[in-house]
Tab-separated table of C-alpha atoms in Angstrom:
chain	number	residue	atom	x	y	z
A	350	LEU	CA	-10.459	102.989	-22.560
A	351	TYR	CA	-7.488	105.389	-21.812
A	352	GLU	CA	-6.765	105.891	-25.323
A	353	ASP	CA	-10.404	106.875	-26.006
A	354	LYS	CA	-10.420	109.396	-23.146
A	355	ILE	CA	-7.006	110.866	-24.384
A	356	LYS	CA	-8.579	111.203	-27.820
A	357	LYS	CA	-11.526	113.107	-26.380
A	358	MET	CA	-9.541	115.375	-23.950
A	359	ASP	CA	-7.350	118.312	-25.085
A	360	ILE	CA	-3.866	118.452	-23.895
A	361	VAL	CA	-4.426	120.593	-20.800
A	362	ASP	CA	-7.465	118.523	-19.472
A	363	SER	CA	-5.623	115.147	-20.247
A	364	THR	CA	-3.313	115.790	-17.441
A	365	ASN	CA	-6.024	115.075	-15.105
A	366	LEU	CA	-5.651	111.418	-16.232
A	367	ILE	CA	-1.837	111.213	-15.375
A	368	PRO	CA	-2.172	110.009	-11.637
A	369	THR	CA	-4.326	107.116	-12.805
A	370	LEU	CA	-1.887	106.245	-15.540
A	371	ILE	CA	1.079	106.349	-13.230
A	372	GLU	CA	-0.607	104.117	-10.631
A	373	VAL	CA	-1.900	101.467	-12.972
A	374	SER	CA	1.603	101.502	-14.847
A	375	LYS	CA	3.332	101.000	-11.445
A	376	GLN	CA	0.879	97.986	-10.613
A	377	LYS	CA	1.280	96.292	-13.949
A	378	GLN	CA	5.052	96.724	-13.968
A	379	GLY	CA	5.257	95.010	-10.280
A	380	ASP	CA	8.499	94.268	-8.996
A	381	VAL	CA	10.167	93.347	-12.373
A	382	LYS	CA	12.851	95.764	-13.425
A	383	LEU	CA	12.069	96.504	-17.196
A	384	ASP	CA	14.277	98.440	-20.034
A	385	TRP	CA	12.562	101.363	-21.815
A	386	MET	CA	11.067	99.522	-24.609
A	387	SER	CA	9.458	96.944	-22.439
A	388	TRP	CA	8.039	99.430	-20.011
A	389	LEU	CA	6.357	101.243	-23.070
A	390	GLU	CA	4.530	98.036	-23.963
A	391	ILE	CA	2.378	98.607	-20.765
A	392	PRO	CA	-0.443	100.525	-22.471
A	393	GLU	CA	-0.811	102.917	-19.445
A	394	SER	CA	2.973	103.663	-19.708
A	395	ASN	CA	2.505	104.605	-23.534
A	396	TYR	CA	-0.407	106.732	-23.044
A	397	LEU	CA	1.577	108.643	-20.304
A	398	PHE	CA	4.261	109.034	-22.877
A	399	GLN	CA	2.030	110.538	-25.409
A	400	ILE	CA	0.810	113.004	-22.895
A	401	ASN	CA	4.170	114.085	-21.372
A	402	GLU	CA	7.300	112.408	-22.596
A	403	SER	CA	9.862	113.933	-20.028
A	404	LEU	CA	7.388	112.786	-17.220
A	405	ALA	CA	7.153	109.357	-18.543
A	406	LYS	CA	10.840	108.882	-18.775
A	407	LYS	CA	10.900	110.310	-14.994
A	408	VAL	CA	8.223	107.875	-13.959
A	409	PHE	CA	10.203	104.789	-15.746
A	410	GLN	CA	13.466	105.569	-13.966
A	411	GLU	CA	11.917	106.231	-10.688
A	412	ASN	CA	10.208	102.682	-10.841
A	413	ASN	CA	13.028	101.114	-11.564
A	414	LEU	CA	15.140	102.640	-8.882
A	415	LEU	CA	12.340	101.736	-6.392
A	416	ILE	CA	12.416	98.173	-7.471
A	417	ASP	CA	16.206	98.187	-6.797
A	418	ARG	CA	15.874	99.326	-3.232
A	419	LEU	CA	13.025	96.913	-2.562
A	420	ARG	CA	14.907	93.912	-4.265
A	421	TYR	CA	18.082	94.331	-1.894
A	422	ARG	CA	16.802	95.275	1.445
A	423	LYS	CA	17.915	93.237	4.051
A	424	GLY	CA	14.583	93.005	6.225
A	425	ARG	CA	15.072	96.379	7.977
A	426	GLY	CA	11.424	96.438	9.221
A	427	GLY	CA	9.932	96.792	5.833
A	428	ASP	CA	7.254	94.673	4.344
A	429	ALA	CA	8.694	93.834	0.906
A	430	PRO	CA	10.860	90.558	0.852
A	431	SER	CA	14.439	90.432	0.096
A	432	VAL	CA	15.028	89.148	-3.367
A	433	LYS	CA	18.554	87.842	-3.948
A	434	ASN	CA	20.338	87.031	-7.184
A	435	TYR	CA	23.101	84.266	-7.477
A	436	ALA	CA	25.565	83.439	-10.023
A	437	LEU	CA	27.816	80.334	-10.158
A	438	SER	CA	31.705	80.556	-9.955
A	439	PHE	CA	34.096	78.034	-11.708
A	440	SER	CA	37.458	77.034	-10.932
A	441	GLY	CA	38.786	76.488	-14.373
A	442	ASP	CA	41.321	73.763	-15.253
A	443	GLY	CA	44.526	75.400	-14.367
A	444	SER	CA	47.513	73.647	-12.167
A	445	GLY	CA	45.729	72.687	-9.034
A	446	ALA	CA	42.083	73.707	-9.905
A	447	THR	CA	39.285	71.251	-9.263
A	448	LYS	CA	37.627	71.519	-12.794
A	449	THR	CA	34.038	72.582	-11.998
A	450	PHE	CA	31.254	73.232	-14.658
A	451	VAL	CA	27.592	72.802	-15.075
A	452	SER	CA	26.535	70.051	-17.517
A	453	THR	CA	23.331	70.489	-19.427
A	454	THR	CA	21.174	68.382	-21.843
A	455	PHE	CA	20.982	71.626	-24.135
A	456	ASN	CA	21.959	70.502	-27.628
A	457	PRO	CA	22.373	73.122	-30.213
A	458	ASP	CA	20.984	70.724	-32.915
A	459	THR	CA	17.829	70.108	-31.195
A	460	TYR	CA	16.732	73.636	-31.819
A	461	SER	CA	18.092	74.129	-35.127
A	462	LEU	CA	20.590	76.974	-34.109
A	463	TRP	CA	22.380	76.426	-37.541
A	464	ASN	CA	19.264	78.620	-38.988
A	465	GLY	CA	20.022	81.560	-36.569
A	466	PHE	CA	20.663	81.996	-32.754
A	467	THR	CA	21.077	84.634	-30.173
A	468	LEU	CA	23.229	84.249	-27.096
A	469	SER	CA	23.052	86.444	-24.235
A	470	LEU	CA	25.185	85.936	-20.889
A	471	TRP	CA	26.861	87.864	-18.138
A	472	VAL	CA	30.373	86.826	-17.102
A	473	ARG	CA	33.047	87.816	-14.705
A	474	PRO	CA	36.515	86.729	-15.705
A	475	ASP	CA	38.574	85.639	-12.613
A	476	GLU	CA	41.877	84.844	-14.095
A	477	GLU	CA	44.000	86.122	-16.875
A	478	MET	CA	42.616	85.734	-20.375
A	479	THR	CA	45.968	84.515	-22.025
A	480	GLN	CA	45.090	80.855	-22.519
A	481	GLN	CA	42.702	79.033	-24.390
A	482	ALA	CA	39.333	78.513	-22.457
A	483	THR	CA	35.796	78.233	-22.780
A	484	ILE	CA	33.064	80.076	-21.015
A	485	LEU	CA	30.449	77.751	-22.130
A	486	GLY	CA	29.737	75.504	-25.112
A	487	THR	CA	30.167	72.555	-26.923
A	488	ARG	CA	32.471	70.924	-29.862
A	489	ALA	CA	31.745	68.004	-31.949
A	490	SER	CA	34.368	66.779	-34.299
A	491	SER	CA	32.943	64.375	-36.770
A	492	PRO	CA	31.497	66.380	-38.662
A	493	ALA	CA	32.640	69.650	-37.057
A	494	ALA	CA	29.723	71.087	-35.215
A	495	ARG	CA	30.795	74.124	-32.788
A	496	PHE	CA	28.786	76.213	-30.350
A	497	HIS	CA	30.980	77.862	-27.810
A	498	ILE	CA	32.413	81.196	-26.543
A	499	GLY	CA	35.807	81.894	-24.664
A	500	LEU	CA	39.154	82.878	-24.985
A	501	SER	CA	41.350	82.014	-28.193
A	502	GLY	CA	44.644	81.575	-26.385
A	503	VAL	CA	46.176	84.226	-28.938
A	504	GLY	CA	46.697	87.368	-26.772
A	505	ASN	CA	43.879	87.933	-24.769
A	506	ASN	CA	41.345	87.778	-27.616
A	507	ILE	CA	37.834	86.247	-27.729
A	508	GLY	CA	37.261	83.122	-29.592
A	509	LEU	CA	33.878	82.096	-31.050
A	510	GLY	CA	32.736	78.521	-32.571
A	511	VAL	CA	29.882	78.578	-34.799
A	512	GLY	CA	29.281	75.408	-36.854
A	513	GLY	CA	32.256	74.612	-38.908
A	514	THR	CA	33.888	77.996	-38.448
A	515	GLU	CA	36.270	79.068	-35.553
A	516	ILE	CA	36.777	82.831	-35.115
A	517	ASN	CA	39.739	83.753	-32.995
A	518	GLY	CA	40.794	87.369	-33.644
A	519	ILE	CA	38.082	89.316	-31.653
A	520	ASN	CA	39.478	92.186	-29.561
A	521	ASN	CA	38.814	91.544	-25.841
A	522	PRO	CA	38.056	94.486	-23.684
A	523	MET	CA	36.830	92.567	-20.607
A	524	GLU	CA	38.757	93.024	-17.384
A	525	VAL	CA	39.433	90.354	-14.608
A	526	GLY	CA	37.195	90.736	-11.822
A	527	LYS	CA	34.417	92.832	-13.271
A	528	TRP	CA	31.234	91.739	-14.813
A	529	HIS	CA	30.666	92.021	-18.415
A	530	HIS	CA	27.831	91.313	-20.822
A	531	LEU	CA	28.269	89.312	-23.988
A	532	LEU	CA	25.860	88.942	-26.806
A	533	VAL	CA	26.410	87.072	-29.902
A	534	THR	CA	23.824	86.949	-32.777
A	535	TYR	CA	24.177	84.623	-35.867
A	536	ALA	CA	21.703	85.280	-39.003
A	537	GLY	CA	21.713	81.572	-40.058
A	538	ASN	CA	23.046	78.855	-42.444
A	539	ASP	CA	19.765	78.925	-44.523
A	540	LYS	CA	20.471	82.573	-45.459
A	541	GLY	CA	22.323	83.610	-48.706
A	542	THR	CA	26.165	83.399	-48.932
A	543	GLY	CA	26.362	87.338	-48.234
A	544	GLU	CA	23.749	87.200	-45.488
A	545	ARG	CA	25.274	84.669	-43.093
A	546	LYS	CA	26.053	87.273	-40.621
A	547	LEU	CA	27.774	87.084	-37.257
A	548	ARG	CA	27.677	89.887	-34.914
A	549	MET	CA	28.923	90.356	-31.325
A	550	TRP	CA	28.692	93.088	-28.317
A	551	VAL	CA	30.715	93.190	-25.165
A	552	ASP	CA	28.612	95.169	-22.783
A	553	ASN	CA	27.192	97.839	-25.228
A	554	ASP	CA	30.434	97.753	-27.364
A	555	PRO	CA	30.130	96.043	-30.887
A	556	ARG	CA	33.043	93.660	-31.352
A	557	ILE	CA	31.954	92.155	-34.603
A	558	THR	CA	29.322	94.183	-36.612
A	559	ASP	CA	28.942	92.653	-40.107
A	560	LYS	CA	31.020	89.325	-40.527
A	561	ASN	CA	29.685	87.691	-43.830
A	562	ASN	CA	29.389	83.996	-44.807
A	563	ILE	CA	29.719	82.082	-41.691
A	564	ALA	CA	28.735	78.549	-42.431
A	565	TRP	CA	27.409	76.031	-40.013
A	566	GLY	CA	27.121	72.410	-41.364
A	567	ALA	CA	23.799	70.992	-40.266
A	568	GLN	CA	23.786	68.051	-38.260
A	569	ASN	CA	21.530	65.086	-38.188
A	570	GLU	CA	20.724	63.744	-34.820
A	571	ALA	CA	18.940	60.612	-36.426
A	572	THR	CA	22.471	59.412	-37.834
A	573	GLU	CA	25.097	60.986	-35.741
A	574	THR	CA	25.892	58.920	-32.619
A	575	TYR	CA	27.701	61.688	-30.636
A	576	THR	CA	26.167	63.821	-27.814
A	577	HIS	CA	27.188	67.556	-27.945
A	578	SER	CA	25.317	69.280	-25.262
A	579	ILE	CA	26.695	72.322	-23.697
A	580	PHE	CA	28.770	72.916	-20.767
A	581	MET	CA	29.253	76.068	-18.656
A	582	GLY	CA	32.610	76.832	-17.117
A	583	GLY	CA	34.183	74.753	-19.862
A	584	ARG	CA	33.542	73.052	-23.042
A	585	ASN	CA	31.828	69.656	-24.012
A	586	THR	CA	34.483	68.163	-26.230
A	587	GLU	CA	33.504	65.112	-28.272
A	588	GLY	CA	35.602	62.149	-27.015
A	589	THR	CA	36.988	63.841	-24.024
A	590	GLY	CA	34.026	65.757	-22.469
A	591	TYR	CA	34.979	68.503	-19.967
A	592	SER	CA	37.793	70.481	-21.579
A	593	GLN	CA	39.343	73.909	-21.913
A	594	GLY	CA	38.006	74.990	-18.390
A	595	PHE	CA	37.836	78.891	-17.254
A	596	ALA	CA	37.963	80.556	-14.049
A	597	CYS	CA	35.047	82.792	-14.124
A	598	ALA	CA	31.622	83.428	-12.790
A	599	ILE	CA	28.630	83.192	-15.023
A	600	ASP	CA	24.966	84.383	-14.680
A	601	GLU	CA	21.915	85.088	-17.018
A	602	VAL	CA	22.453	82.583	-19.662
A	603	ALA	CA	19.669	83.044	-22.400
A	604	ILE	CA	19.801	81.123	-25.784
A	605	TYR	CA	17.048	82.006	-28.752
A	606	ASN	CA	16.947	80.280	-32.027
A	607	THR	CA	16.809	83.169	-34.014
A	608	GLY	CA	19.246	85.905	-34.666
A	609	PHE	CA	17.567	89.162	-34.227
A	610	ASP	CA	20.041	92.098	-33.300
A	611	THR	CA	21.442	93.634	-36.243
A	612	ASP	CA	22.192	97.171	-34.729
A	613	GLY	CA	22.833	96.654	-30.871
A	614	THR	CA	19.381	97.599	-29.726
A	615	PHE	CA	18.788	94.335	-27.886
A	616	ALA	CA	22.448	94.037	-26.697
A	617	ASN	CA	21.972	97.603	-25.118
A	618	GLU	CA	18.649	96.789	-23.626
A	619	VAL	CA	19.902	93.693	-21.870
A	620	TYR	CA	23.068	95.404	-20.557
A	621	ASN	CA	21.508	98.491	-19.153
A	622	ALA	CA	18.815	96.483	-17.447
A	623	GLY	CA	21.325	94.266	-15.601
A	624	PHE	CA	19.832	91.207	-13.855
A	625	GLY	CA	16.589	92.981	-13.851
A	626	TYR	CA	15.955	91.697	-17.511
A	627	ASP	CA	13.547	88.623	-17.945
A	628	HIS	CA	14.257	86.896	-21.063
A	629	ARG	CA	10.949	85.064	-20.615
A	630	LYS	CA	8.800	87.963	-22.101
A	631	ASN	CA	10.387	87.397	-25.641
A	632	SER	CA	9.560	84.835	-28.049
A	633	ASN	CA	11.984	82.209	-29.683
A	634	LEU	CA	13.510	81.412	-26.215
A	635	VAL	CA	14.811	77.848	-26.224
A	636	GLY	CA	17.358	77.964	-23.144
A	637	TYR	CA	17.543	80.134	-20.095
A	638	TRP	CA	19.592	79.762	-16.797
A	639	ARG	CA	19.246	82.611	-14.220
A	640	PHE	CA	21.298	80.679	-11.618
A	641	ASP	CA	18.849	82.064	-8.739
A	642	GLU	CA	18.609	78.796	-6.812
A	643	GLY	CA	21.421	79.691	-4.652
A	644	SER	CA	22.107	76.119	-3.200
A	645	GLY	CA	21.711	72.542	-4.320
A	646	THR	CA	23.372	70.814	-7.445
A	647	ILE	CA	20.603	71.915	-10.112
A	648	VAL	CA	20.288	74.987	-12.412
A	649	ASN	CA	16.794	75.178	-13.934
A	650	ASP	CA	16.118	75.903	-17.512
A	651	LEU	CA	13.463	78.480	-17.475
A	652	SER	CA	12.652	78.318	-21.171
A	653	GLY	CA	10.350	75.631	-20.420
A	654	ASN	CA	12.379	72.936	-22.490
A	655	ASN	CA	13.753	71.265	-19.431
A	656	ASN	CA	17.204	71.115	-20.244
A	657	HIS	CA	18.434	71.751	-16.724
A	658	GLY	CA	21.974	71.923	-15.680
A	659	THR	CA	23.759	69.816	-13.116
A	660	LEU	CA	26.772	71.116	-11.088
A	661	THR	CA	29.688	68.951	-11.835
A	662	THR	CA	33.174	68.237	-11.197
A	663	ASP	CA	36.078	66.448	-13.061
A	664	GLY	CA	37.868	66.651	-9.909
A	665	THR	CA	36.786	67.428	-6.310
A	666	GLY	CA	34.375	70.050	-5.181
A	667	LEU	CA	31.700	71.775	-7.197
A	668	PRO	CA	30.829	75.149	-8.675
A	669	THR	CA	30.258	77.765	-5.958
A	670	TRP	CA	27.033	79.677	-5.614
A	671	GLU	CA	27.729	83.381	-5.181
A	672	GLU	CA	25.320	86.074	-4.239
A	673	ILE	CA	25.548	89.147	-6.695
A	674	LYS	CA	24.427	92.654	-5.673
A	675	GLY	CA	24.773	94.107	-8.843
A	676	TYR	CA	27.160	93.869	-12.037
């Protein structure tokens, strides 16, 4: 309807439609903060962009700023409910630590991640990063099957485990006490030798851009007897369970069973949107934990696959819920 009207009107007369487009676009966006490309998927937003690009960008920015203000109002007489964002913090397994983690039923093999995956999460390191530690993941040993991200123990480098491959020399720009967005994408074991590419971004900074021939030995759940579901706040290691704990806070973990970021576009979208980004609008989402429960011992998997997490300890105490005002 709007498109037909725009086609029939000249550029001057089309400005009469602008107030309607702005209002309907705002209504359709609701209280969900969107990145630029997602906002343009709203037809009225796109039509507004066709008429006046600079105005469209201004409306996009103002809408997101308004949503930010409404989300974090503390009930000062307004009629908008206060929406809180939570994360979980973990103690790590250093001397005297209580060894807290989240245990999930998410098994990388169930979703054939060897044929490609994308992992997105926010993390705040809360201890020095010179030790070998895992933010989240799993490791099966016979045959070797890795899916984990953390610290390599060499300097403060980041370490990645992808199938049969361990990558340890990734320069680490993260700072203790600050939130950072990590995104890893893997093209897949089913690709040709030169196309099994692995890429990684920290915030919007590329760390691995074109690593080739990363092989992941496909696992057969019908014949293998071990379980290698992922842990958060440490690693689920075959034979020992919880290991390599890391003192950190984690938020917004999303896993897709396809590798789809080749130039950093998706990494930038998620990073710039902060915790206003909702991964549920994308296809191929197989695991999604937002940590917004704020209490209790369960972290819900919002992907629809019901691989919920359970707050767990290998000592005393549990991971700690923490309200996050921003990254």
